[in-house]
Coordinates of C-alpha atoms in Angstrom, one line a residue:
M739 CA -0.1 -0.1 0.1
T740 CA 1.5 3.5 -1.3
R741 CA 1.6 6.0 1.5
T742 CA 2.7 9.8 1.8
P743 CA 5.1 10.2 4.7
I744 CA 4.0 12.7 7.2
N745 CA 6.6 15.3 6.2
E746 CA 5.3 15.3 2.4
L747 CA 1.6 16.0 3.5
T748 CA 0.4 19.3 2.2
D749 CA -3.1 21.1 2.9
G750 CA -6.2 19.6 1.4
M751 CA -5.2 16.0 0.7
T752 CA -7.6 13.2 1.1
L753 CA -6.0 10.2 3.0
A754 CA -6.5 6.5 3.3
Q755 CA -3.5 5.2 4.9
S756 CA -1.4 3.7 7.8
F757 CA 0.1 5.8 10.7
Q758 CA 1.4 4.8 14.0
A759 CA -0.7 6.3 17.1
A760 CA 1.6 7.9 19.2
D761 CA -0.7 9.0 21.4
K762 CA -4.8 9.2 21.7
Q763 CA -7.0 11.3 24.3
L764 CA -10.8 10.9 24.3
R765 CA -12.0 14.6 25.2
V766 CA -15.4 16.3 25.6
N767 CA -16.1 19.8 23.7
R768 CA -18.5 22.5 25.2
Q769 CA -21.6 21.1 23.8
G770 CA -20.8 17.6 25.3
G771 CA -19.8 16.0 22.3
K772 CA -16.8 13.7 22.3
Y773 CA -13.9 13.6 20.1
I774 CA -10.6 11.9 19.9
L775 CA -7.3 13.9 19.9
L776 CA -4.5 11.9 18.3
K777 CA -0.9 12.2 17.6
L778 CA 0.1 10.2 14.7
S779 CA 3.4 9.5 13.6
D780 CA 5.9 7.7 11.1
A781 CA 9.6 7.7 10.3
S782 CA 9.5 11.3 8.9
G783 CA 7.8 12.9 12.0
T784 CA 4.6 13.4 13.7
I785 CA 1.1 15.2 13.2
A786 CA -1.8 16.1 14.9
A787 CA -5.0 14.5 14.1
M788 CA -8.7 15.1 15.4
M789 CA -11.8 12.8 15.1
W790 CA -15.0 14.5 15.9
N791 CA -18.3 12.8 16.8
A792 CA -16.6 9.9 18.4
D793 CA -17.3 7.8 21.4
E794 CA -15.5 5.0 23.8
A795 CA -16.1 2.1 21.1
I796 CA -14.4 4.0 18.6
F797 CA -11.4 5.1 21.3
D798 CA -11.0 1.6 22.3
R799 CA -10.4 0.0 18.7
F800 CA -6.7 0.8 19.1
D801 CA -4.1 1.5 21.9
R802 CA -1.2 3.9 21.9
G803 CA 1.8 2.5 19.7
D804 CA -0.6 0.5 17.7
Y805 CA -0.7 0.7 13.7
V806 CA -3.9 2.4 12.3
H807 CA -5.6 2.8 9.1
C808 CA -6.9 6.5 9.0
Q809 CA -9.3 7.9 6.4
G810 CA -9.4 11.7 6.3
R811 CA -8.1 15.0 5.1
T812 CA -5.6 17.4 5.7
Q813 CA -6.2 21.1 6.7
I814 CA -4.6 23.8 8.1
H815 CA -5.3 25.2 11.7
N816 CA -3.7 27.8 13.4
G817 CA -0.9 27.8 11.2
A818 CA -0.2 24.1 11.5
L819 CA -0.9 21.1 9.4
Q820 CA -3.4 18.5 11.0
I821 CA -5.7 15.6 9.9
I822 CA -9.5 15.5 10.3
V823 CA -9.9 11.5 10.7
T824 CA -13.4 10.1 9.6
D825 CA -12.4 6.4 10.2
V826 CA -9.8 4.8 12.1
E827 CA -9.2 1.1 12.4
R828 CA -6.1 -1.0 14.0
M829 CA -3.7 -2.6 11.9
D830 CA -1.4 -5.7 12.5
A831 CA 2.2 -5.0 12.4
S832 CA 2.5 -7.7 9.7
E833 CA 0.6 -5.0 7.4
V834 CA 2.9 -2.4 7.5
S835 CA 6.3 -1.9 6.2
L836 CA 8.2 -1.3 9.7
D837 CA 11.0 0.8 8.2
E838 CA 8.4 3.5 7.1
F839 CA 7.8 4.0 10.8
E840 CA 11.4 3.3 12.5
R841 CA 12.5 6.4 13.7
F842 CA 16.0 5.5 15.1
D843 CA 18.9 5.4 12.7
A844 CA 21.3 2.6 14.0
N845 CA 24.0 3.7 11.8
Q846 CA 24.1 7.3 12.6
A847 CA 24.0 6.5 16.3
E848 CA 27.3 4.2 15.8
Q849 CA 29.1 6.8 14.2
N850 CA 27.9 9.5 16.5
L851 CA 29.0 6.9 19.5
S852 CA 32.4 6.4 17.8
R853 CA 32.9 10.2 17.8
L854 CA 31.8 10.6 21.3
R855 CA 34.4 8.0 22.4
E856 CA 37.1 9.8 20.4
L857 CA 36.3 13.2 22.2
L858 CA 36.5 11.3 25.7
A859 CA 39.7 9.9 24.8
T860 CA 41.3 13.6 24.7
L861 CA 40.6 13.8 28.5
S862 CA 43.8 14.3 30.4
Q863 CA 42.8 14.5 34.1
P864 CA 43.0 10.7 35.5
W865 CA 40.1 10.9 37.6
L866 CA 37.9 12.1 34.7
I867 CA 39.2 9.5 32.7
R868 CA 38.3 6.8 35.1
L869 CA 35.0 8.5 35.5
A870 CA 34.3 8.5 31.2
D871 CA 35.2 4.6 31.1
A872 CA 33.0 3.7 33.9
Y873 CA 30.2 5.0 31.8
I874 CA 31.1 4.3 28.5
N875 CA 32.3 0.7 29.3
D876 CA 29.1 0.0 30.8
E877 CA 27.2 -2.1 28.0
S878 CA 23.6 -1.4 29.6
F879 CA 24.2 2.2 29.8
V880 CA 25.6 2.7 26.2
L881 CA 22.4 0.5 24.9
G882 CA 20.3 3.1 26.7
F883 CA 22.1 6.4 25.6
R884 CA 22.4 5.4 21.9
Q885 CA 18.5 5.1 21.5
A886 CA 17.5 7.8 24.2
A887 CA 15.5 11.0 22.9
A888 CA 16.6 14.4 24.5
A889 CA 12.9 15.6 24.7
V890 CA 9.5 15.0 24.3
T891 CA 8.6 18.0 21.8
N892 CA 11.2 20.9 22.2
H893 CA 14.5 19.4 21.0
H894 CA 16.1 16.3 19.5
A895 CA 12.8 14.9 20.3
Y896 CA 13.4 11.4 18.5
P897 CA 15.2 8.1 19.2
G898 CA 19.1 8.9 19.3
G899 CA 18.5 12.5 20.0
L900 CA 20.2 12.6 23.2
L901 CA 23.4 11.1 21.8
E902 CA 23.2 13.5 19.1
H903 CA 22.6 16.4 21.2
T904 CA 25.4 15.4 23.8
L905 CA 27.7 14.9 20.7
S906 CA 27.2 18.4 19.7
M907 CA 27.8 20.2 23.0
M908 CA 31.0 18.0 23.3
E909 CA 32.2 19.4 20.0
L910 CA 31.3 22.8 20.9
A911 CA 33.2 22.5 24.4
R912 CA 36.5 21.3 22.5
L913 CA 36.1 24.8 20.3
V914 CA 35.1 26.9 23.4
G915 CA 37.3 25.8 26.3
P916 CA 40.5 26.5 24.8
R917 CA 39.4 30.2 23.9
Y918 CA 39.2 31.3 27.5
S919 CA 42.4 30.8 29.9
G920 CA 40.2 30.3 32.9
V921 CA 38.3 27.6 31.5
D922 CA 39.1 23.9 32.5
T923 CA 38.3 22.2 29.0
D924 CA 38.4 18.7 30.4
L925 CA 35.7 19.8 33.0
L926 CA 33.6 21.3 30.4
L927 CA 33.6 18.5 28.2
I928 CA 33.0 16.0 30.7
G929 CA 30.1 18.4 31.8
A930 CA 28.7 18.2 28.3
F931 CA 28.9 14.5 28.3
L932 CA 27.1 14.3 31.8
H933 CA 24.6 17.1 31.8
D934 CA 21.5 15.3 30.3
L935 CA 22.3 11.6 30.8
G936 CA 19.3 11.2 33.4
K937 CA 17.2 11.6 30.5
I938 CA 17.8 8.1 29.6
D939 CA 15.6 7.1 32.6
E940 CA 13.4 10.1 32.3
L941 CA 12.1 9.3 29.0
R942 CA 10.6 6.4 27.2
S943 CA 11.8 6.3 23.8
S944 CA 10.3 3.3 22.3
G945 CA 6.9 3.9 20.4
E946 CA 5.6 7.4 21.7
I947 CA 8.4 9.3 23.5
S948 CA 6.9 10.1 26.7
Y949 CA 7.9 10.5 30.5
T950 CA 8.4 7.4 32.6
D951 CA 7.0 7.2 36.2
R952 CA 10.6 8.0 37.5
G953 CA 11.0 10.7 35.0
Q954 CA 7.6 12.5 36.2
L955 CA 8.4 11.8 39.8
V956 CA 12.1 12.5 40.0
G957 CA 13.4 14.3 36.7
H958 CA 16.7 13.9 34.7
I959 CA 18.5 16.3 36.8
V960 CA 18.1 14.6 40.1
I961 CA 18.7 11.0 38.1
G962 CA 22.0 12.3 36.5
L963 CA 23.2 13.1 39.9
Q964 CA 22.1 9.5 41.3
Q965 CA 24.0 8.0 38.2
L966 CA 27.0 10.3 38.9
T967 CA 27.1 9.0 42.6
E968 CA 26.9 5.4 41.2
K969 CA 29.6 5.7 38.8
M970 CA 31.7 7.7 41.2
A971 CA 31.5 4.5 43.8
E972 CA 32.6 2.2 41.0
V973 CA 35.7 4.4 40.3
E974 CA 36.5 4.3 44.0
A975 CA 36.0 0.5 44.1
S976 CA 38.3 -0.1 41.2
S977 CA 41.0 2.1 42.0
G978 CA 40.9 1.7 45.9
E979 CA 41.0 5.6 46.2
T980 CA 38.5 8.3 47.3
F981 CA 37.2 10.3 44.4
P982 CA 38.4 13.8 45.1
A983 CA 36.0 15.9 47.0
E984 CA 36.3 19.3 44.9
L985 CA 35.9 17.6 41.8
R986 CA 32.8 15.8 42.8
Y987 CA 31.2 19.1 43.8
Q988 CA 32.1 20.7 40.5
L989 CA 31.1 17.8 38.6
E990 CA 27.6 17.7 40.6
H991 CA 27.2 21.6 40.0
L992 CA 27.5 21.2 36.2
I993 CA 24.5 18.6 36.3
V994 CA 22.5 20.8 38.6
S995 CA 23.2 24.2 37.0
H996 CA 22.9 23.5 33.3
H997 CA 19.4 24.7 32.9
G998 CA 20.9 28.3 33.7
M999 CA 17.9 29.7 35.7
L1000 CA 15.9 28.6 38.8
E1001 CA 12.7 29.2 37.0
Y1002 CA 13.9 26.7 34.3
G1003 CA 14.4 24.2 36.5
S1004 CA 18.1 24.2 37.9
P1005 CA 18.3 23.7 41.7
K1006 CA 21.3 26.1 41.5
I1007 CA 22.1 28.9 39.0
P1008 CA 25.9 28.4 37.5
V1009 CA 28.6 29.8 39.4
T1010 CA 31.7 28.3 37.7
L1011 CA 33.2 29.2 34.7
E1012 CA 32.5 26.0 33.3
A1013 CA 28.9 25.6 34.4
V1014 CA 28.2 29.2 32.6
A1015 CA 29.8 28.1 29.5
L1016 CA 28.0 24.8 29.8
H1017 CA 24.7 26.2 30.0
H1018 CA 25.1 28.6 27.2
I1019 CA 26.5 25.6 24.8
D1020 CA 23.4 23.5 25.8
N1021 CA 21.1 26.5 25.2
L1022 CA 22.6 27.4 22.0
D1023 CA 22.6 23.5 20.6
A1024 CA 18.8 23.1 22.0
K1025 CA 17.5 26.5 20.4
L1026 CA 19.0 25.9 16.9
A1027 CA 17.9 22.3 16.7
S1028 CA 14.4 23.6 17.9
Y1029 CA 14.4 26.5 15.5
T1030 CA 15.4 24.6 12.6
A1031 CA 12.8 22.1 13.3
I1032 CA 10.2 24.9 13.1
I1033 CA 11.3 26.0 9.8
D1034 CA 11.7 22.4 8.2
R1035 CA 8.0 21.6 9.1
D1036 CA 6.8 25.2 8.4
I1037 CA 3.7 25.1 5.7
A1038 CA 3.2 28.9 5.5
A1039 CA 2.1 30.3 2.2
D1040 CA 4.8 32.9 2.6
S1041 CA 8.2 31.6 1.1
N1042 CA 10.4 33.7 3.2
W1043 CA 8.7 33.6 6.6
T1044 CA 7.3 30.7 8.9
N1045 CA 4.2 31.2 10.6
Y1046 CA 4.3 33.0 13.9
T1047 CA 5.1 30.4 16.5
P1048 CA 3.8 31.3 19.9
A1049 CA 6.3 29.2 21.8
I1050 CA 9.1 31.3 20.7
G1051 CA 7.2 34.7 20.2
R1052 CA 8.5 35.1 16.7
K1053 CA 8.5 34.4 12.7
L1054 CA 11.6 33.0 11.3
W1055 CA 13.3 33.9 8.5
K1056 CA 13.5 30.9 5.9
K1057 CA 16.9 31.0 4.2
K1058 CA 16.3 30.5 0.5

């Protein structure tokens, strides 16, 4: 069955094809009528969908993560493309081409992981080398890391996105650190590596990207600190020495302050040069990835500008 990838859909198309149901919610409108709010996905991206005049029987036809056959049409609503679904039925996995829905690029992940190992190999401080080895030689950690997403919606929100974001930040750390004599490049590099590792357990990357129970209750900053404590204990056990207290505190500070501001979720604001640099590198990479995604999926009629995006408070110029 020929299908049109989500990133190739345009306004006014009539559809009768397969999607993966990334999310579904049964809601009630102001008049008491029920409708289903859907998030449909494939390997090329995700799209919102609505099914009006729905009920529990239709809602229970399929579960989150199932493949579904949808009939309907595309339309633009508030500047974004969506699908108005008129019929939906569950499909068996044998009825679809799985490669049309797999968002994880295993080959790219292996390339990214290989480059990340190269960057960690440039560390010169013995304790940081041991710490990096404790992470990267842990097969269970690496398996989770290579497939984890960096976010649910904002940036690098796809399997393998956390590794891509982390590697990008580490590349930037190697460029930025040597430019400033007061910055410890080793510390900044390991901070870029460590800062978001808690997201491996905070987010569920298989099927719909969503928060785990631990992620909802604890969050990636605290989870990242717990991971760091465990790895430091492993280093101490293998070396027979105590991890230097001041270095421990600096590493912990890099994790707890990387959001930059208390209102953005950081328990502490950055107070070391490495922490200040880490926050801005993180913000730069996340913002550029997020804004690029907005431009790529924009469907504005104006070829020069995107639609106004409330989340960032502006239109973006689209490079010709």
